[in-house]
Amino acid sequence: MYSGVLCAILMFACVYAQVSIPPGYKNKYPQYYYSKQARHTRDVTWDTQVGKGKVFGTLGDNEQGLFGKGGYKQEIFNDNRGKLEGQAYGSRVLGPNGDSSHLGGRLDWSNKDAKAALDLSKQIGGRTSVTATGSGVWNIDKNTRISAGGAISQELGRGKPDIAVQGQFQHDF
């Protein structure tokens, strides 16, 4: 009987010693006590000028697993026609729910009144999708503006495209 009570008391003392921490101990030895919320992200990002463009990328981890993103971006022209930029990119995710790889390219054009973009992406082992967007703002006079925009998105070989259109007429009194 006494040995059972003694064992219970010893186990309680051991458990209590494991979960109790003296005051100031965490501050003195922070490398042993850290929480997931307090951990800083360890993403590695780079952006390097190469020729007329830039090579960019990120390596890191999040809830989905390990990931790597990279690409090349270049300004094609920037003159009275506007500004046109091109980009090629790719990503790879390794996770507990499976792996995925994406490849794509994008063109962005803009001038003082309008913007347009075309994005083509492909998931390896999946379908290709295309998205085109455009918008513009035109000043009629100093108090009146017309703005319009739209987008079309299509997963190639599957269903009808998604189309969005909006417009606005604004006059300040």
JSON list of N, CA and C in Angstrom, two decimals, residues 55-95:
[
{"chain": "A", "resi": 55, "resn": "VAL", "atom": "N", "xyz": [16.02, 38.11, -62.55]},
{"chain": "A", "resi": 55, "resn": "VAL", "atom": "CA", "xyz": [15.70, 36.75, -62.11]},
{"chain": "A", "resi": 55, "resn": "VAL", "atom": "C", "xyz": [15.26, 36.87, -60.66]},
{"chain": "A", "resi": 56, "resn": "PHE", "atom": "N", "xyz": [14.13, 36.27, -60.32]},
{"chain": "A", "resi": 56, "resn": "PHE", "atom": "CA", "xyz": [13.61, 36.37, -58.96]},
{"chain": "A", "resi": 56, "resn": "PHE", "atom": "C", "xyz": [13.23, 34.98, -58.47]},
{"chain": "A", "resi": 57, "resn": "GLY", "atom": "N", "xyz": [13.15, 34.83, -57.15]},
{"chain": "A", "resi": 57, "resn": "GLY", "atom": "CA", "xyz": [12.75, 33.55, -56.60]},
{"chain": "A", "resi": 57, "resn": "GLY", "atom": "C", "xyz": [12.58, 33.59, -55.10]},
{"chain": "A", "resi": 58, "resn": "THR", "atom": "N", "xyz": [11.92, 32.55, -54.58]},
{"chain": "A", "resi": 58, "resn": "THR", "atom": "CA", "xyz": [11.69, 32.39, -53.15]},
{"chain": "A", "resi": 58, "resn": "THR", "atom": "C", "xyz": [11.71, 30.90, -52.84]},
{"chain": "A", "resi": 59, "resn": "LEU", "atom": "N", "xyz": [12.39, 30.54, -51.77]},
{"chain": "A", "resi": 59, "resn": "LEU", "atom": "CA", "xyz": [12.34, 29.19, -51.21]},
{"chain": "A", "resi": 59, "resn": "LEU", "atom": "C", "xyz": [11.84, 29.32, -49.79]},
{"chain": "A", "resi": 60, "resn": "GLY", "atom": "N", "xyz": [10.94, 28.44, -49.38]},
{"chain": "A", "resi": 60, "resn": "GLY", "atom": "CA", "xyz": [10.42, 28.54, -48.02]},
{"chain": "A", "resi": 60, "resn": "GLY", "atom": "C", "xyz": [9.48, 27.42, -47.68]},
{"chain": "A", "resi": 61, "resn": "ASP", "atom": "N", "xyz": [8.74, 27.62, -46.58]},
{"chain": "A", "resi": 61, "resn": "ASP", "atom": "CA", "xyz": [7.76, 26.64, -46.14]},
{"chain": "A", "resi": 61, "resn": "ASP", "atom": "C", "xyz": [6.56, 27.36, -45.55]},
{"chain": "A", "resi": 62, "resn": "ASN", "atom": "N", "xyz": [5.39, 26.71, -45.66]},
{"chain": "A", "resi": 62, "resn": "ASN", "atom": "CA", "xyz": [4.16, 27.20, -45.06]},
{"chain": "A", "resi": 62, "resn": "ASN", "atom": "C", "xyz": [3.30, 25.99, -44.69]},
{"chain": "A", "resi": 63, "resn": "GLU", "atom": "N", "xyz": [2.00, 26.20, -44.46]},
{"chain": "A", "resi": 63, "resn": "GLU", "atom": "CA", "xyz": [1.13, 25.11, -44.03]},
{"chain": "A", "resi": 63, "resn": "GLU", "atom": "C", "xyz": [1.03, 23.99, -45.07]},
{"chain": "A", "resi": 64, "resn": "GLN", "atom": "N", "xyz": [1.16, 24.33, -46.36]},
{"chain": "A", "resi": 64, "resn": "GLN", "atom": "CA", "xyz": [1.04, 23.33, -47.42]},
{"chain": "A", "resi": 64, "resn": "GLN", "atom": "C", "xyz": [2.30, 22.49, -47.59]},
{"chain": "A", "resi": 65, "resn": "GLY", "atom": "N", "xyz": [3.42, 22.93, -47.07]},
{"chain": "A", "resi": 65, "resn": "GLY", "atom": "CA", "xyz": [4.67, 22.18, -47.19]},
{"chain": "A", "resi": 65, "resn": "GLY", "atom": "C", "xyz": [5.82, 23.07, -47.64]},
{"chain": "A", "resi": 66, "resn": "LEU", "atom": "N", "xyz": [6.80, 22.48, -48.28]},
{"chain": "A", "resi": 66, "resn": "LEU", "atom": "CA", "xyz": [7.94, 23.21, -48.80]},
{"chain": "A", "resi": 66, "resn": "LEU", "atom": "C", "xyz": [7.62, 23.73, -50.19]},
{"chain": "A", "resi": 67, "resn": "PHE", "atom": "N", "xyz": [8.12, 24.92, -50.53]},
{"chain": "A", "resi": 67, "resn": "PHE", "atom": "CA", "xyz": [7.83, 25.46, -51.85]},
{"chain": "A", "resi": 67, "resn": "PHE", "atom": "C", "xyz": [9.04, 26.19, -52.40]},
{"chain": "A", "resi": 68, "resn": "GLY", "atom": "N", "xyz": [9.05, 26.29, -53.71]},
{"chain": "A", "resi": 68, "resn": "GLY", "atom": "CA", "xyz": [10.04, 27.07, -54.42]},
{"chain": "A", "resi": 68, "resn": "GLY", "atom": "C", "xyz": [9.37, 27.77, -55.57]},
{"chain": "A", "resi": 69, "resn": "LYS", "atom": "N", "xyz": [9.62, 29.06, -55.73]},
{"chain": "A", "resi": 69, "resn": "LYS", "atom": "CA", "xyz": [9.05, 29.86, -56.82]},
{"chain": "A", "resi": 69, "resn": "LYS", "atom": "C", "xyz": [10.21, 30.58, -57.49]},
{"chain": "A", "resi": 70, "resn": "GLY", "atom": "N", "xyz": [10.13, 30.71, -58.79]},
{"chain": "A", "resi": 70, "resn": "GLY", "atom": "CA", "xyz": [11.18, 31.43, -59.50]},
{"chain": "A", "resi": 70, "resn": "GLY", "atom": "C", "xyz": [10.71, 31.89, -60.86]},
{"chain": "A", "resi": 71, "resn": "GLY", "atom": "N", "xyz": [11.45, 32.83, -61.43]},
{"chain": "A", "resi": 71, "resn": "GLY", "atom": "CA", "xyz": [11.07, 33.31, -62.73]},
{"chain": "A", "resi": 71, "resn": "GLY", "atom": "C", "xyz": [12.00, 34.37, -63.27]},
{"chain": "A", "resi": 72, "resn": "TYR", "atom": "N", "xyz": [11.62, 34.90, -64.42]},
{"chain": "A", "resi": 72, "resn": "TYR", "atom": "CA", "xyz": [12.39, 35.93, -65.10]},
{"chain": "A", "resi": 72, "resn": "TYR", "atom": "C", "xyz": [11.41, 37.01, -65.55]},
{"chain": "A", "resi": 73, "resn": "LYS", "atom": "N", "xyz": [11.75, 38.29, -65.31]},
{"chain": "A", "resi": 73, "resn": "LYS", "atom": "CA", "xyz": [10.89, 39.41, -65.65]},
{"chain": "A", "resi": 73, "resn": "LYS", "atom": "C", "xyz": [11.71, 40.42, -66.44]},
{"chain": "A", "resi": 74, "resn": "GLN", "atom": "N", "xyz": [11.12, 40.94, -67.54]},
{"chain": "A", "resi": 74, "resn": "GLN", "atom": "CA", "xyz": [11.84, 41.90, -68.37]},
{"chain": "A", "resi": 74, "resn": "GLN", "atom": "C", "xyz": [10.88, 42.95, -68.91]},
{"chain": "A", "resi": 75, "resn": "GLU", "atom": "N", "xyz": [11.35, 44.19, -68.95]},
{"chain": "A", "resi": 75, "resn": "GLU", "atom": "CA", "xyz": [10.60, 45.26, -69.58]},
{"chain": "A", "resi": 75, "resn": "GLU", "atom": "C", "xyz": [10.89, 45.22, -71.07]},
{"chain": "A", "resi": 76, "resn": "ILE", "atom": "N", "xyz": [9.85, 45.06, -71.89]},
{"chain": "A", "resi": 76, "resn": "ILE", "atom": "CA", "xyz": [10.03, 44.93, -73.33]},
{"chain": "A", "resi": 76, "resn": "ILE", "atom": "C", "xyz": [10.14, 46.31, -73.98]},
{"chain": "A", "resi": 77, "resn": "PHE", "atom": "N", "xyz": [9.23, 47.21, -73.64]},
{"chain": "A", "resi": 77, "resn": "PHE", "atom": "CA", "xyz": [9.38, 48.60, -74.08]},
{"chain": "A", "resi": 77, "resn": "PHE", "atom": "C", "xyz": [8.70, 49.52, -73.09]},
{"chain": "A", "resi": 78, "resn": "ASN", "atom": "N", "xyz": [9.13, 50.78, -73.09]},
{"chain": "A", "resi": 78, "resn": "ASN", "atom": "CA", "xyz": [8.55, 51.81, -72.24]},
{"chain": "A", "resi": 78, "resn": "ASN", "atom": "C", "xyz": [8.72, 53.14, -72.98]},
{"chain": "A", "resi": 79, "resn": "ASP", "atom": "N", "xyz": [7.73, 53.48, -73.79]},
{"chain": "A", "resi": 79, "resn": "ASP", "atom": "CA", "xyz": [7.80, 54.69, -74.61]},
{"chain": "A", "resi": 79, "resn": "ASP", "atom": "C", "xyz": [6.41, 55.28, -74.76]},
{"chain": "A", "resi": 80, "resn": "ASN", "atom": "N", "xyz": [6.17, 56.02, -75.85]},
{"chain": "A", "resi": 80, "resn": "ASN", "atom": "CA", "xyz": [4.87, 56.67, -76.04]},
{"chain": "A", "resi": 80, "resn": "ASN", "atom": "C", "xyz": [3.73, 55.66, -76.26]},
{"chain": "A", "resi": 81, "resn": "ARG", "atom": "N", "xyz": [4.03, 54.42, -76.59]},
{"chain": "A", "resi": 81, "resn": "ARG", "atom": "CA", "xyz": [3.00, 53.38, -76.73]},
{"chain": "A", "resi": 81, "resn": "ARG", "atom": "C", "xyz": [2.53, 52.88, -75.37]},
{"chain": "A", "resi": 82, "resn": "GLY", "atom": "N", "xyz": [3.30, 53.14, -74.33]},
{"chain": "A", "resi": 82, "resn": "GLY", "atom": "CA", "xyz": [3.01, 52.65, -73.00]},
{"chain": "A", "resi": 82, "resn": "GLY", "atom": "C", "xyz": [4.18, 51.82, -72.49]},
{"chain": "A", "resi": 83, "resn": "LYS", "atom": "N", "xyz": [3.89, 50.98, -71.54]},
{"chain": "A", "resi": 83, "resn": "LYS", "atom": "CA", "xyz": [4.92, 50.13, -70.94]},
{"chain": "A", "resi": 83, "resn": "LYS", "atom": "C", "xyz": [4.46, 48.67, -71.06]},
{"chain": "A", "resi": 84, "resn": "LEU", "atom": "N", "xyz": [5.33, 47.81, -71.59]},
{"chain": "A", "resi": 84, "resn": "LEU", "atom": "CA", "xyz": [5.03, 46.40, -71.75]},
{"chain": "A", "resi": 84, "resn": "LEU", "atom": "C", "xyz": [6.09, 45.60, -71.02]},
{"chain": "A", "resi": 85, "resn": "GLU", "atom": "N", "xyz": [5.65, 44.72, -70.12]},
{"chain": "A", "resi": 85, "resn": "GLU", "atom": "CA", "xyz": [6.54, 43.84, -69.37]},
{"chain": "A", "resi": 85, "resn": "GLU", "atom": "C", "xyz": [6.13, 42.39, -69.62]},
{"chain": "A", "resi": 86, "resn": "GLY", "atom": "N", "xyz": [7.13, 41.53, -69.68]},
{"chain": "A", "resi": 86, "resn": "GLY", "atom": "CA", "xyz": [6.89, 40.10, -69.83]},
{"chain": "A", "resi": 86, "resn": "GLY", "atom": "C", "xyz": [7.51, 39.35, -68.68]},
{"chain": "A", "resi": 87, "resn": "GLN", "atom": "N", "xyz": [6.91, 38.23, -68.35]},
{"chain": "A", "resi": 87, "resn": "GLN", "atom": "CA", "xyz": [7.37, 37.44, -67.21]},
{"chain": "A", "resi": 87, "resn": "GLN", "atom": "C", "xyz": [7.13, 35.97, -67.48]},
{"chain": "A", "resi": 88, "resn": "ALA", "atom": "N", "xyz": [8.11, 35.14, -67.12]},
{"chain": "A", "resi": 88, "resn": "ALA", "atom": "CA", "xyz": [7.95, 33.69, -67.14]},
{"chain": "A", "resi": 88, "resn": "ALA", "atom": "C", "xyz": [8.24, 33.19, -65.74]},
{"chain": "A", "resi": 89, "resn": "TYR", "atom": "N", "xyz": [7.42, 32.26, -65.24]},
{"chain": "A", "resi": 89, "resn": "TYR", "atom": "CA", "xyz": [7.58, 31.84, -63.85]},
{"chain": "A", "resi": 89, "resn": "TYR", "atom": "C", "xyz": [7.25, 30.36, -63.69]},
{"chain": "A", "resi": 90, "resn": "GLY", "atom": "N", "xyz": [7.64, 29.83, -62.56]},
{"chain": "A", "resi": 90, "resn": "GLY", "atom": "CA", "xyz": [7.34, 28.45, -62.22]},
{"chain": "A", "resi": 90, "resn": "GLY", "atom": "C", "xyz": [7.35, 28.28, -60.72]},
{"chain": "A", "resi": 91, "resn": "SER", "atom": "N", "xyz": [6.67, 27.25, -60.24]},
{"chain": "A", "resi": 91, "resn": "SER", "atom": "CA", "xyz": [6.67, 26.96, -58.81]},
{"chain": "A", "resi": 91, "resn": "SER", "atom": "C", "xyz": [6.56, 25.46, -58.59]},
{"chain": "A", "resi": 92, "resn": "ARG", "atom": "N", "xyz": [7.06, 25.04, -57.44]},
{"chain": "A", "resi": 92, "resn": "ARG", "atom": "CA", "xyz": [7.02, 23.63, -57.04]},
{"chain": "A", "resi": 92, "resn": "ARG", "atom": "C", "xyz": [6.69, 23.57, -55.57]},
{"chain": "A", "resi": 93, "resn": "VAL", "atom": "N", "xyz": [5.70, 22.76, -55.19]},
{"chain": "A", "resi": 93, "resn": "VAL", "atom": "CA", "xyz": [5.30, 22.59, -53.80]},
{"chain": "A", "resi": 93, "resn": "VAL", "atom": "C", "xyz": [5.40, 21.11, -53.45]},
{"chain": "A", "resi": 94, "resn": "LEU", "atom": "N", "xyz": [6.09, 20.82, -52.35]},
{"chain": "A", "resi": 94, "resn": "LEU", "atom": "CA", "xyz": [6.18, 19.47, -51.81]},
{"chain": "A", "resi": 94, "resn": "LEU", "atom": "C", "xyz": [5.44, 19.46, -50.49]},
{"chain": "A", "resi": 95, "resn": "GLY", "atom": "N", "xyz": [4.37, 18.68, -50.40]},
{"chain": "A", "resi": 95, "resn": "GLY", "atom": "CA", "xyz": [3.58, 18.71, -49.19]},
{"chain": "A", "resi": 95, "resn": "GLY", "atom": "C", "xyz": [3.04, 17.35, -48.81]}
]
